GROMACS .gro file of C-alpha atoms in nm:
model
  407
    1MET     CA    1   6.015   7.888  16.840
    2THR     CA    2   6.310   7.721  16.666
    3CYS     CA    3   6.579   7.876  16.454
    4ARG     CA    4   6.808   7.727  16.198
    5THR     CA    5   7.184   7.742  16.243
    6PRO     CA    6   7.313   7.942  15.947
    7ALA     CA    7   7.545   7.783  15.700
    8GLY     CA    8   7.900   7.915  15.689
    9PRO     CA    9   8.005   8.138  15.400
   10THR     CA   10   8.201   7.987  15.113
   11ALA     CA   11   8.573   8.010  15.187
   12ARG     CA   12   8.663   8.110  14.834
   13ARG     CA   13   8.441   8.414  14.872
   14LEU     CA   14   8.541   8.515  15.222
   15LEU     CA   15   8.915   8.442  15.224
   16PRO     CA   16   9.012   8.683  14.941
   17TYR     CA   17   8.800   8.951  15.103
   18LEU     CA   18   8.960   8.908  15.447
   19CYS     CA   19   9.315   8.893  15.307
   20GLY     CA   20   9.252   9.196  15.089
   21LEU     CA   21   9.099   9.379  15.383
   22PHE     CA   22   9.403   9.300  15.599
   23ALA     CA   23   9.640   9.445  15.336
   24ASP     CA   24   9.409   9.744  15.293
   25LEU     CA   25   9.380   9.822  15.665
   26THR     CA   26   9.749   9.763  15.738
   27GLY     CA   27   9.847  10.013  15.470
   28ASP     CA   28   9.584  10.257  15.594
   29GLN     CA   29   9.709  10.248  15.953
   30ALA     CA   30  10.074  10.262  15.846
   31TRP     CA   31  10.003  10.573  15.637
   32PHE     CA   32   9.859  10.766  15.931
   33VAL     CA   33  10.158  10.670  16.147
   34ALA     CA   34  10.397  10.787  15.873
   35LEU     CA   35  10.196  11.104  15.812
   36ALA     CA   36  10.199  11.197  16.182
   37TRP     CA   37  10.573  11.128  16.204
   38SER     CA   38  10.658  11.331  15.894
   39ALA     CA   39  10.427  11.614  16.004
   40SER     CA   40  10.594  11.631  16.345
   41GLN     CA   41  10.930  11.659  16.171
   42ALA     CA   42  10.788  11.941  15.959
   43GLY     CA   43  10.704  12.176  16.245
   44GLY     CA   44  10.620  12.032  16.586
   45ASP     CA   45  10.317  11.884  16.756
   46ALA     CA   46  10.068  12.161  16.676
   47ARG     CA   47  10.136  12.152  16.304
   48ALA     CA   48  10.133  11.771  16.309
   49GLY     CA   49   9.785  11.780  16.463
   50VAL     CA   50   9.658  12.012  16.191
   51ILE     CA   51   9.803  11.799  15.911
   52VAL     CA   52   9.662  11.474  16.050
   53ALA     CA   53   9.324  11.644  16.100
   54LEU     CA   54   9.331  11.745  15.733
   55GLY     CA   55   9.341  11.374  15.655
   56THR     CA   56   9.035  11.289  15.862
   57ALA     CA   57   8.811  11.590  15.789
   58PRO     CA   58   8.736  11.495  15.424
   59ARG     CA   59   8.603  11.159  15.540
   60LEU     CA   60   8.334  11.325  15.750
   61VAL     CA   61   8.228  11.553  15.465
   62ALA     CA   62   8.239  11.293  15.186
   63LEU     CA   63   8.108  10.978  15.357
   64LEU     CA   64   7.742  11.023  15.263
   65PRO     CA   65   7.810  11.115  14.896
   66ALA     CA   66   8.056  10.825  14.881
   67GLY     CA   67   7.789  10.587  15.015
   68GLY     CA   68   7.556  10.705  14.739
   69LEU     CA   69   7.828  10.642  14.482
   70VAL     CA   70   7.873  10.288  14.615
   71ASP     CA   71   7.504  10.223  14.555
   72ARG     CA   72   7.523  10.371  14.206
   73VAL     CA   73   7.823  10.176  14.077
   74GLY     CA   74   7.827   9.869  14.304
   75ALA     CA   75   8.037   9.789  14.611
   76LEU     CA   76   8.312   9.603  14.425
   77ARG     CA   77   8.366   9.869  14.162
   78ALA     CA   78   8.372  10.140  14.430
   79ALA     CA   79   8.617   9.940  14.643
   80GLN     CA   80   8.849   9.890  14.346
   81GLY     CA   81   8.823  10.258  14.258
   82ALA     CA   82   8.916  10.353  14.614
   83GLN     CA   83   9.222  10.126  14.603
   84ALA     CA   84   9.329  10.274  14.270
   85ALA     CA   85   9.289  10.627  14.406
   86ARG     CA   86   9.498  10.543  14.712
   87ILE     CA   87   9.771  10.393  14.495
   88VAL     CA   88   9.784  10.723  14.302
   89VAL     CA   89   9.811  10.916  14.631
   90MET     CA   90  10.091  10.686  14.749
   91CYS     CA   91  10.279  10.739  14.424
   92ALA     CA   92  10.248  11.113  14.486
   93ALA     CA   93  10.370  11.059  14.843
   94LEU     CA   94  10.665  10.865  14.707
   95GLY     CA   95  10.761  11.168  14.497
   96VAL     CA   96  10.715  11.405  14.792
   97GLY     CA   97  10.921  11.174  15.015
   98MET     CA   98  11.208  11.185  14.770
   99ARG     CA   99  11.210  11.563  14.725
  100SER     CA  100  11.037  11.746  15.013
  101PRO     CA  101  10.942  11.498  15.288
  102HIS     CA  102  10.892  11.773  15.549
  103ASP     CA  103  10.702  12.030  15.345
  104PRO     CA  104  10.384  12.096  15.550
  105VAL     CA  105  10.185  12.221  15.249
  106LEU     CA  106  10.257  11.908  15.046
  107LEU     CA  107  10.191  11.682  15.346
  108GLY     CA  108   9.859  11.857  15.405
  109ALA     CA  109   9.761  11.811  15.041
  110LEU     CA  110   9.852  11.442  15.055
  111ALA     CA  111   9.652  11.401  15.375
  112MET     CA  112   9.341  11.554  15.217
  113MET     CA  113   9.367  11.345  14.899
  114PHE     CA  114   9.409  11.026  15.101
  115GLY     CA  115   9.114  11.124  15.321
  116LEU     CA  116   8.891  11.165  15.016
  117ALA     CA  117   8.991  10.822  14.885
  118ASP     CA  118   8.933  10.678  15.232
  119ALA     CA  119   8.581  10.823  15.235
  120LEU     CA  120   8.498  10.600  14.939
  121ARG     CA  121   8.682  10.297  15.077
  122LEU     CA  122   8.494  10.284  15.409
  123PRO     CA  123   8.134  10.240  15.284
  124ALA     CA  124   8.255  10.031  14.988
  125ALA     CA  125   8.434   9.782  15.213
  126GLY     CA  126   8.134   9.769  15.447
  127ALA     CA  127   7.890   9.709  15.160
  128LEU     CA  128   8.110   9.449  14.992
  129LEU     CA  129   8.076   9.186  15.264
  130PRO     CA  130   7.692   9.159  15.243
  131ALA     CA  131   7.730   9.129  14.866
  132ILE     CA  132   7.944   8.814  14.888
  133VAL     CA  133   7.800   8.620  15.185
  134SER     CA  134   7.449   8.512  15.274
  135PRO     CA  135   7.245   8.714  15.527
  136GLU     CA  136   7.257   8.419  15.766
  137SER     CA  137   7.639   8.432  15.765
  138LEU     CA  138   7.679   8.806  15.818
  139THR     CA  139   7.730   8.803  16.194
  140ARG     CA  140   7.990   8.525  16.185
  141SER     CA  141   8.168   8.696  15.898
  142GLN     CA  142   8.159   9.029  16.082
  143GLY     CA  143   8.337   8.857  16.371
  144LEU     CA  144   8.620   8.765  16.137
  145VAL     CA  145   8.624   9.117  15.993
  146SER     CA  146   8.659   9.261  16.344
  147ALA     CA  147   8.947   9.023  16.415
  148VAL     CA  148   9.117   9.128  16.091
  149ASN     CA  149   9.077   9.492  16.194
  150ARG     CA  150   9.253   9.425  16.522
  151ALA     CA  151   9.530   9.226  16.355
  152ALA     CA  152   9.590   9.505  16.104
  153VAL     CA  153   9.626   9.763  16.382
  154VAL     CA  154   9.879   9.539  16.557
  155ALA     CA  155  10.075   9.477  16.235
  156ALA     CA  156  10.072   9.835  16.107
  157GLY     CA  157  10.266   9.993  16.394
  158PRO     CA  158  10.584   9.781  16.365
  159ALA     CA  159  10.560   9.782  15.984
  160ALA     CA  160  10.540  10.161  15.974
  161GLY     CA  161  10.823  10.193  16.224
  162LEU     CA  162  11.055   9.968  16.025
  163ALA     CA  163  10.971  10.144  15.698
  164LEU     CA  164  11.022  10.488  15.850
  165ALA     CA  165  11.358  10.380  15.991
  166ALA     CA  166  11.462  10.236  15.654
  167GLY     CA  167  11.357  10.522  15.426
  168GLY     CA  168  11.113  10.762  15.586
  169LEU     CA  169  10.790  10.864  15.416
  170ARG     CA  170  10.894  10.733  15.076
  171ALA     CA  171  10.953  10.383  15.214
  172VAL     CA  172  10.608  10.372  15.374
  173ALA     CA  173  10.454  10.500  15.049
  174ALA     CA  174  10.634  10.231  14.849
  175VAL     CA  175  10.516   9.956  15.085
  176ASN     CA  176  10.163  10.090  15.065
  177VAL     CA  177  10.165  10.082  14.685
  178LEU     CA  178  10.230   9.709  14.717
  179LEU     CA  179   9.971   9.659  14.992
  180PHE     CA  180   9.694   9.848  14.813
  181GLY     CA  181   9.782   9.673  14.488
  182LEU     CA  182   9.756   9.339  14.668
  183ALA     CA  183   9.416   9.437  14.810
  184MET     CA  184   9.298   9.537  14.464
  185THR     CA  185   9.413   9.203  14.320
  186LEU     CA  186   9.247   9.000  14.594
  187PHE     CA  187   8.921   9.193  14.567
  188GLY     CA  188   8.930   9.116  14.195
  189PHE     CA  189   8.865   8.750  14.278
  190LEU     CA  190   8.522   8.853  14.410
  191ARG     CA  191   8.403   8.969  14.067
  192ARG     CA  192   8.191   8.657  14.018
  193HIS     CA  193   8.012   8.696  14.347
  194ALA     CA  194   7.964   9.073  14.395
  195PRO     CA  195   7.744   9.273  14.156
  196SER     CA  196   7.955   9.546  14.002
  197GLY     CA  197   7.715   9.727  13.771
  198PRO     CA  198   7.505  10.036  13.844
  199ARG     CA  199   7.188   9.962  14.037
  200VAL     CA  200   7.017  10.299  14.058
  201GLY     CA  201   7.027  10.610  13.850
  202THR     CA  202   6.920  10.894  14.080
  203PRO     CA  203   7.199  11.150  14.062
  204GLY     CA  204   7.373  11.367  14.318
  205HIS     CA  205   7.211  11.499  14.633
  206HIS     CA  206   6.873  11.349  14.536
  207HIS     CA  207   7.033  11.006  14.562
  208ILE     CA  208   7.158  11.079  14.914
  209ALA     CA  209   6.821  11.225  15.019
  210GLU     CA  210   6.644  10.917  14.884
  211GLY     CA  211   6.864  10.695  15.098
  212LEU     CA  212   6.804  10.905  15.409
  213ARG     CA  213   6.428  10.895  15.353
  214SER     CA  214   6.443  10.517  15.319
  215VAL     CA  215   6.620  10.488  15.653
  216LEU     CA  216   6.368  10.722  15.817
  217ARG     CA  217   6.086  10.501  15.688
  218HIS     CA  218   6.245  10.196  15.856
  219PRO     CA  219   6.196  10.252  16.232
  220ARG     CA  220   6.415   9.963  16.345
  221LEU     CA  221   6.708  10.061  16.122
  222LEU     CA  222   6.681  10.422  16.233
  223ALA     CA  223   6.665  10.319  16.599
  224MET     CA  224   6.965  10.088  16.568
  225LEU     CA  225   7.162  10.360  16.388
  226LEU     CA  226   7.085  10.610  16.664
  227THR     CA  227   7.173  10.347  16.924
  228ALA     CA  228   7.507  10.279  16.756
  229THR     CA  229   7.580  10.653  16.756
  230ALA     CA  230   7.500  10.678  17.127
  231LEU     CA  231   7.714  10.374  17.210
  232ASN     CA  232   8.009  10.506  17.010
  233LEU     CA  233   7.970  10.842  17.183
  234ALA     CA  234   7.978  10.679  17.527
  235LEU     CA  235   8.261  10.436  17.446
  236SER     CA  236   8.507  10.667  17.269
  237GLY     CA  237   8.606  10.863  17.581
  238PRO     CA  238   8.694  10.573  17.814
  239LEU     CA  239   8.877  10.375  17.547
  240ASP     CA  240   9.069  10.655  17.374
  241LEU     CA  241   9.135  10.894  17.662
  242GLY     CA  242   9.019  10.747  17.991
  243LEU     CA  243   9.270  10.465  18.004
  244VAL     CA  244   9.559  10.709  17.950
  245LEU     CA  245   9.429  10.931  18.232
  246ARG     CA  246   9.388  10.629  18.461
  247VAL     CA  247   9.746  10.514  18.405
  248GLU     CA  248   9.877  10.865  18.464
  249HIS     CA  249   9.668  10.912  18.779
  250GLU     CA  250   9.786  10.582  18.928
  251GLY     CA  251  10.151  10.657  18.846
  252TRP     CA  252  10.186  10.349  18.628
  253SER     CA  253  10.449  10.342  18.354
  254PRO     CA  254  10.395  10.382  17.978
  255ARG     CA  255  10.488  10.014  17.950
  256THR     CA  256  10.189   9.934  18.169
  257LEU     CA  257   9.967  10.138  17.938
  258GLY     CA  258  10.094   9.936  17.644
  259ALA     CA  259  10.028   9.611  17.828
  260LEU     CA  260   9.671   9.716  17.915
  261LEU     CA  261   9.602   9.815  17.555
  262ALA     CA  262   9.741   9.478  17.444
  263VAL     CA  263   9.507   9.299  17.685
  264PHE     CA  264   9.209   9.489  17.548
  265GLY     CA  265   9.309   9.428  17.186
  266ALA     CA  266   9.374   9.057  17.235
  267ALA     CA  267   9.046   9.010  17.422
  268ALA     CA  268   8.852   9.198  17.151
  269THR     CA  269   9.007   8.976  16.885
  270LEU     CA  270   8.915   8.659  17.075
  271GLY     CA  271   8.564   8.789  17.132
  272ALA     CA  272   8.516   8.860  16.763
  273LEU     CA  273   8.651   8.516  16.668
  274SER     CA  274   8.418   8.349  16.918
  275LEU     CA  275   8.126   8.414  16.683
  276TRP     CA  276   8.286   8.180  16.429
  277VAL     CA  277   8.272   7.903  16.690
  278TYR     CA  278   7.933   7.989  16.836
  279GLN     CA  279   7.668   8.250  16.763
  280PRO     CA  280   7.309   8.293  16.885
  281ARG     CA  281   7.071   8.092  16.673
  282CYS     CA  282   6.813   8.371  16.687
  283HIS     CA  283   6.749   8.704  16.865
  284ARG     CA  284   7.093   8.822  16.755
  285ALA     CA  285   7.030   9.191  16.806
  286LEU     CA  286   6.918   9.115  17.163
  287ALA     CA  287   7.240   8.919  17.218
  288GLY     CA  288   7.439   9.211  17.075
  289TYR     CA  289   7.284   9.454  17.322
  290LEU     CA  290   7.351   9.219  17.615
  291TRP     CA  291   7.714   9.181  17.509
  292SER     CA  292   7.734   9.561  17.489
  293ALA     CA  293   7.598   9.592  17.842
  294LEU     CA  294   7.866   9.349  17.964
  295ALA     CA  295   8.130   9.562  17.788
  296GLY     CA  296   8.005   9.866  17.980
  297ALA     CA  297   8.028   9.676  18.308
  298GLY     CA  298   8.385   9.575  18.225
  299LEU     CA  299   8.477   9.937  18.155
  300ALA     CA  300   8.331  10.043  18.491
  301VAL     CA  301   8.560   9.792  18.662
  302ALA     CA  302   8.859   9.904  18.454
  303GLY     CA  303   8.802  10.266  18.553
  304SER     CA  304   8.748  10.216  18.925
  305ALA     CA  305   8.932   9.897  19.025
  306PRO     CA  306   9.188   9.949  19.303
  307THR     CA  307   9.457   9.722  19.155
  308LEU     CA  308   9.632   9.682  18.823
  309ARG     CA  309   9.523   9.319  18.796
  310ALA     CA  310   9.157   9.407  18.844
  311THR     CA  311   9.191   9.686  18.588
  312ALA     CA  312   9.335   9.441  18.335
  313ILE     CA  313   9.053   9.194  18.404
  314GLY     CA  314   8.793   9.467  18.352
  315LEU     CA  315   8.954   9.566  18.022
  316GLY     CA  316   8.971   9.203  17.914
  317VAL     CA  317   8.601   9.148  17.986
  318SER     CA  318   8.509   9.471  17.806
  319GLY     CA  319   8.725   9.392  17.503
  320PHE     CA  320   8.594   9.038  17.471
  321ALA     CA  321   8.232   9.156  17.495
  322LEU     CA  322   8.275   9.435  17.240
  323GLY     CA  323   8.389   9.184  16.977
  324PRO     CA  324   8.058   8.995  16.943
  325ALA     CA  325   7.852   9.305  17.031
  326GLY     CA  326   7.973   9.501  16.729
  327ALA     CA  327   7.952   9.206  16.493
  328LEU     CA  328   7.600   9.106  16.600
  329LEU     CA  329   7.457   9.457  16.580
  330LEU     CA  330   7.623   9.547  16.250
  331GLY     CA  331   7.526   9.211  16.103
  332THR     CA  332   7.164   9.275  16.200
  333VAL     CA  333   7.168   9.620  16.040
  334GLN     CA  334   7.318   9.482  15.719
  335SER     CA  335   7.072   9.193  15.705
  336GLU     CA  336   6.776   9.433  15.725
  337THR     CA  337   6.913   9.686  15.475
  338ALA     CA  338   6.803   9.656  15.113
  339PRO     CA  339   7.099   9.582  14.881
  340GLU     CA  340   7.039   9.899  14.680
  341LEU     CA  341   7.077  10.106  15.001
  342MET     CA  342   7.377   9.923  15.149
  343GLY     CA  343   7.639  10.181  15.048
  344ARG     CA  344   7.445  10.471  15.196
  345MET     CA  345   7.371  10.274  15.513
  346MET     CA  346   7.740  10.190  15.556
  347GLY     CA  347   7.819  10.558  15.503
  348LEU     CA  348   7.578  10.645  15.783
  349VAL     CA  349   7.718  10.373  16.010
  350THR     CA  350   8.074  10.491  15.951
  351LEU     CA  351   7.974  10.852  16.009
  352ALA     CA  352   7.805  10.749  16.334
  353SER     CA  353   8.132  10.585  16.439
  354VAL     CA  354   8.404  10.832  16.336
  355GLY     CA  355   8.190  11.146  16.356
  356VAL     CA  356   8.109  11.126  16.726
  357THR     CA  357   8.461  11.036  16.844
  358PRO     CA  358   8.577  11.399  16.889
  359VAL     CA  359   8.257  11.481  17.079
  360GLY     CA  360   8.303  11.180  17.305
  361LEU     CA  361   8.665  11.270  17.378
  362VAL     CA  362   8.583  11.632  17.460
  363GLY     CA  363   8.289  11.532  17.679
  364PHE     CA  364   8.492  11.274  17.869
  365GLY     CA  365   8.778  11.521  17.918
  366LEU     CA  366   8.547  11.794  18.050
  367LEU     CA  367   8.377  11.553  18.289
  368ALA     CA  368   8.710  11.414  18.412
  369GLY     CA  369   8.840  11.768  18.465
  370ALA     CA  370   8.531  11.873  18.660
  371THR     CA  371   8.520  11.557  18.872
  372SER     CA  372   8.778  11.280  18.824
  373ALA     CA  373   8.880  11.024  18.567
  374THR     CA  374   8.717  10.752  18.776
  375THR     CA  375   8.386  10.939  18.783
  376ALA     CA  376   8.403  10.996  18.408
  377PHE     CA  377   8.468  10.625  18.357
  378VAL     CA  378   8.173  10.525  18.572
  379VAL     CA  379   7.935  10.775  18.408
  380SER     CA  380   8.037  10.669  18.056
  381SER     CA  381   8.012  10.301  18.145
  382GLY     CA  382   7.673  10.360  18.304
  383LEU     CA  383   7.552  10.524  17.983
  384VAL     CA  384   7.669  10.224  17.780
  385MET     CA  385   7.487   9.983  18.011
  386ALA     CA  386   7.171  10.196  18.027
  387ILE     CA  387   7.151  10.232  17.648
  388SER     CA  388   7.219   9.862  17.593
  389VAL     CA  389   6.971   9.736  17.853
  390GLY     CA  390   6.708   9.986  17.738
  391CYS     CA  391   6.740   9.863  17.379
  392ALA     CA  392   6.734   9.500  17.493
  393CYS     CA  393   6.404   9.568  17.669
  394ALA     CA  394   6.247   9.743  17.368
  395PRO     CA  395   6.067   9.486  17.148
  396ARG     CA  396   6.092   9.703  16.835
  397LEU     CA  397   6.473   9.708  16.862
  398ARG     CA  398   6.516   9.336  16.921
  399ALA     CA  399   6.519   9.205  16.563
  400PRO     CA  400   6.420   8.850  16.660
  401MET     CA  401   6.537   8.670  16.351
  402LEU     CA  402   6.753   8.721  16.047
  403PRO     CA  403   6.642   8.631  15.696
  404GLY     CA  404   6.630   8.256  15.662
  405ASP     CA  405   6.532   8.185  16.021
  406GLU     CA  406   6.212   7.991  16.064
  407PRO     CA  407   5.944   8.065  16.324
   0.00000   0.00000   0.00000
């Protein structure tokens, strides 16, 4: 069996998307930093947690309807609408920052409005990439998208800190108006390449139900979606909580925690970029599962290694492997999803990612409390490896070729 090497996407299609996505994600991350800071000033840690949660809850509720809307109006139109809505919210935040920057009621209202706009942005941005690049280029392009995500997280923290120091919430809101406006302008260059008109006319909840039935009728898509949910569930605890517990247990400093997170982030960025240099010519889902298994092995080392150096190496291996793993698996899902279902599928994928994070954190914390952080690390890592290897051994889950490959 031979497989063609896919042609690279056209730069004039991909570059505006990636630059717009970077501006979009940087503003998004900076907003949550500013919101948490302003909320803590409004009434302590407990109230800050409630206000930030108000910003994330609408995303979970509205993701599936938003995915249906993306399919109704087109990914580009939905993405532009989401940017416009977020600009309106930032203008409102600018007014609040000037008059009542520490009013918890107003901050909570802003958080909810931004969360609703974000619920539309997430599936729209995910569905926009398959609309502008060929199916053969999806995995390579997803590698670049993952690298942009990492770069935006790195850039957002210092940017938010400088803006907060300069003018508080209103300064961050003003910067975000510019960033979201820039994203909207850059996405506008994709108008020639991304269909923007309505594609289907089924209204409301029937539209969502139709999309869910379509996924249920596609065994491989359903299986990969369930697998992604299980992997996110197993990975969220070690990455978001376990590393903090490990550093605390070993008596390492907060600076060490920052350095370890930097190692993981840099390795994940390099891993994602590696797909632009080399990607599997076929059997890409299989390669994605094997990369995921390697990431689990790296996490096991990071959670049980006796030295700081070995812990950093384990995190580096895990981060590097997660880069291509995510891009290969998501690219396979997108390549097998019908264009008219892409928005709803991206809504489901996003829900599988953000929806299970609280469950994963609680489960990891309970297991660590009952046993130890090291045990929780090993159990979670073992789940990641077992799920990945099991999927790699299941012929129905190994999508052997993407569209355009030749047997």
